[in-house]
C-alpha positions as a Python dict, from the first residue, in 0.01 Angstrom:
ca = {
    (1, 'V'): (0, 0, 0),
    (2, 'V'): (-289, -29, 244),
    (3, 'N'): (-626, -135, 103),
    (4, 'I'): (-946, -62, 295),
    (5, 'D'): (-1294, -199, 232),
    (6, 'A'): (-1540, -45, 478),
    (7, 'A'): (-1904, -130, 419),
    (8, 'G'): (-1845, -157, 46),
    (9, 'T'): (-1648, 166, 16),
    (10, 'K'): (-1300, 87, -108),
    (11, 'S'): (-992, 299, -63),
    (12, 'S'): (-618, 257, -67),
    (13, 'F'): (-314, 461, 22),
    (14, 'T'): (61, 420, 29),
    (15, 'V'): (241, 430, 362),
    (16, 'P'): (572, 619, 335),
    (17, 'E'): (900, 466, 435),
    (18, 'Q'): (995, 499, 799),
    (19, 'L'): (1310, 708, 843),
    (20, 'V'): (1446, 762, 1195),
    (21, 'A'): (1770, 924, 1312),
    (22, 'T'): (1896, 836, 1660),
    (23, 'I'): (2186, 1025, 1814),
    (24, 'D'): (2408, 886, 2088),
    (25, 'N'): (2574, 1173, 2275),
    (26, 'N'): (2828, 935, 2429),
    (27, 'T'): (2965, 823, 2093),
    (28, 'K'): (2871, 1145, 1906),
    (29, 'Q'): (2717, 935, 1628),
    (30, 'M'): (2387, 964, 1440),
    (31, 'E'): (2245, 630, 1327),
    (32, 'I'): (1988, 649, 1049),
    (33, 'M'): (1745, 363, 1002),
    (34, 'R'): (1518, 321, 702),
    (35, 'N'): (1236, 73, 761),
    (36, 'G'): (1425, -76, 1058),
    (37, 'V'): (1758, -124, 877),
    (38, 'V'): (2067, 88, 948),
    (39, 'E'): (2142, 285, 632),
    (40, 'Q'): (2391, 550, 747),
    (41, 'T'): (2600, 644, 1048),
    (42, 'F'): (2730, 1001, 1072),
    (43, 'P'): (2959, 1167, 1326),
    (44, 'V'): (2794, 1468, 1493),
    (45, 'S'): (2866, 1754, 1726),
    (46, 'M'): (2587, 1883, 1947),
    (47, 'G'): (2548, 2160, 2205),
    (48, 'K'): (2852, 2241, 2415),
    (49, 'P'): (2821, 2294, 2793),
    (50, 'G'): (2587, 2583, 2859),
    (51, 'Y'): (2421, 2529, 2519),
    (52, 'D'): (2337, 2161, 2565),
    (53, 'T'): (2112, 1995, 2308),
    (54, 'K'): (1811, 1866, 2501),
    (55, 'N'): (1741, 1493, 2495),
    (56, 'G'): (1413, 1383, 2344),
    (57, 'T'): (1234, 1304, 2023),
    (58, 'Y'): (1220, 1575, 1760),
    (59, 'Y'): (1044, 1579, 1425),
    (60, 'V'): (1142, 1742, 1098),
    (61, 'L'): (945, 2067, 1069),
    (62, 'E'): (1097, 2236, 765),
    (63, 'K'): (1404, 2231, 542),
    (64, 'F'): (1623, 2504, 392),
    (65, 'D'): (1891, 2498, 123),
    (66, 'T'): (2046, 2798, 302),
    (67, 'I'): (1940, 2995, 609),
    (68, 'V'): (2096, 3276, 814),
    (69, 'M'): (2149, 3181, 1177),
    (70, 'D'): (2179, 3469, 1422),
    (71, 'S'): (2264, 3433, 1792),
    (72, 'S'): (2074, 3751, 1876),
    (73, 'T'): (1749, 3557, 1815),
    (74, 'Y'): (1809, 3379, 2147),
    (75, 'G'): (1963, 3668, 2337),
    (76, 'V'): (2334, 3658, 2252),
    (77, 'P'): (2437, 3971, 2060),
    (78, 'V'): (2631, 3906, 1740),
    (79, 'D'): (2917, 4117, 1878),
    (80, 'D'): (2905, 3964, 2227),
    (81, 'P'): (3241, 4012, 2403),
    (82, 'S'): (3242, 3644, 2505),
    (83, 'G'): (3288, 3549, 2140),
    (84, 'E'): (2969, 3340, 2150),
    (85, 'G'): (2780, 3567, 1909),
    (86, 'Y'): (2741, 3482, 1542),
    (87, 'K'): (2548, 3558, 1226),
    (88, 'L'): (2622, 3327, 937),
    (89, 'K'): (2476, 3148, 637),
    (90, 'V'): (2426, 2778, 697),
    (91, 'K'): (2363, 2523, 422),
    (92, 'D'): (2139, 2217, 431),
    (93, 'A'): (1950, 2316, 746),
    (94, 'V'): (1663, 2104, 878),
    (95, 'R'): (1454, 2256, 1159),
    (96, 'I'): (1355, 2000, 1419),
    (97, 'D'): (1231, 2230, 1697),
    (98, 'N'): (1061, 2568, 1715),
    (99, 'S'): (1315, 2693, 1970),
    (100, 'G'): (1576, 2699, 1692),
    (101, 'I'): (1736, 2355, 1694),
    (102, 'F'): (1847, 2243, 1348),
    (103, 'V'): (2040, 1957, 1195),
    (104, 'H'): (2273, 2136, 955),
    (105, 'G'): (2600, 2142, 771),
    (106, 'A'): (2883, 2283, 982),
    (107, 'P'): (3214, 2257, 797),
    (108, 'W'): (3380, 2464, 1073),
    (109, 'S'): (3315, 2185, 1327),
    (110, 'E'): (3405, 1881, 1115),
    (111, 'G'): (3720, 1823, 1322),
    (112, 'S'): (3506, 1795, 1637),
    (113, 'Q'): (3227, 1583, 1490),
    (114, 'G'): (3231, 1239, 1645),
    (115, 'E'): (3463, 1370, 1918),
    (116, 'S'): (3314, 1661, 2115),
    (117, 'N'): (3017, 1895, 2137),
    (118, 'V'): (3096, 2247, 2014),
    (119, 'S'): (2765, 2388, 1882),
    (120, 'H'): (2518, 2630, 2037),
    (121, 'G'): (2255, 2353, 2055),
    (122, 'C'): (2218, 2248, 1692),
    (123, 'I'): (2325, 1911, 1557),
    (124, 'N'): (2627, 1966, 1335),
    (125, 'L'): (2706, 1741, 1040),
    (126, 'S'): (2970, 1759, 768),
    (127, 'A'): (2862, 1940, 452),
    (128, 'E'): (2825, 1610, 264),
    (129, 'N'): (2628, 1437, 541),
    (130, 'A'): (2400, 1739, 593),
    (131, 'A'): (2314, 1741, 222),
    (132, 'W'): (2224, 1371, 242),
    (133, 'F'): (2016, 1430, 557),
    (134, 'R'): (1823, 1723, 404),
    (135, 'K'): (1758, 1530, 82),
    (136, 'N'): (1632, 1215, 256),
    (137, 'F'): (1445, 1340, 563),
    (138, 'G'): (1102, 1493, 526),
    (139, 'S'): (830, 1652, 732),
    (140, 'G'): (742, 1443, 1036),
    (141, 'D'): (1045, 1212, 1024),
    (142, 'A'): (1183, 1148, 1374),
    (143, 'V'): (1519, 1261, 1509),
}
């Protein structure tokens, strides 16, 4: 709680907890710190070559229980002969960038999480870890 007394006008407000996720692409691990203390470490898979997840700081923009992800929204037809097209329902999706990068549950990539990057740019988590992430992270939290 922060208390302010400015020229006799008093006010107070509560500062929310600080929640930050940091991802190391070398180890393929997401470290989550709450108020400066490591709370969780999750294996991840990020963008494969050609679909690399860009380095930088992202912020939680919005959250979805379920969302349909469609490769045609960034120019790859669903029926692309390369096999790179997709249209599927994804659970526990957290948008961190307006270009379409999400942290989300990806049960199909659990065998690669912590080992290799296989996504189209999103940050893949196990179903259980994605549910935890969506529940705990809120608007403006840093990734």
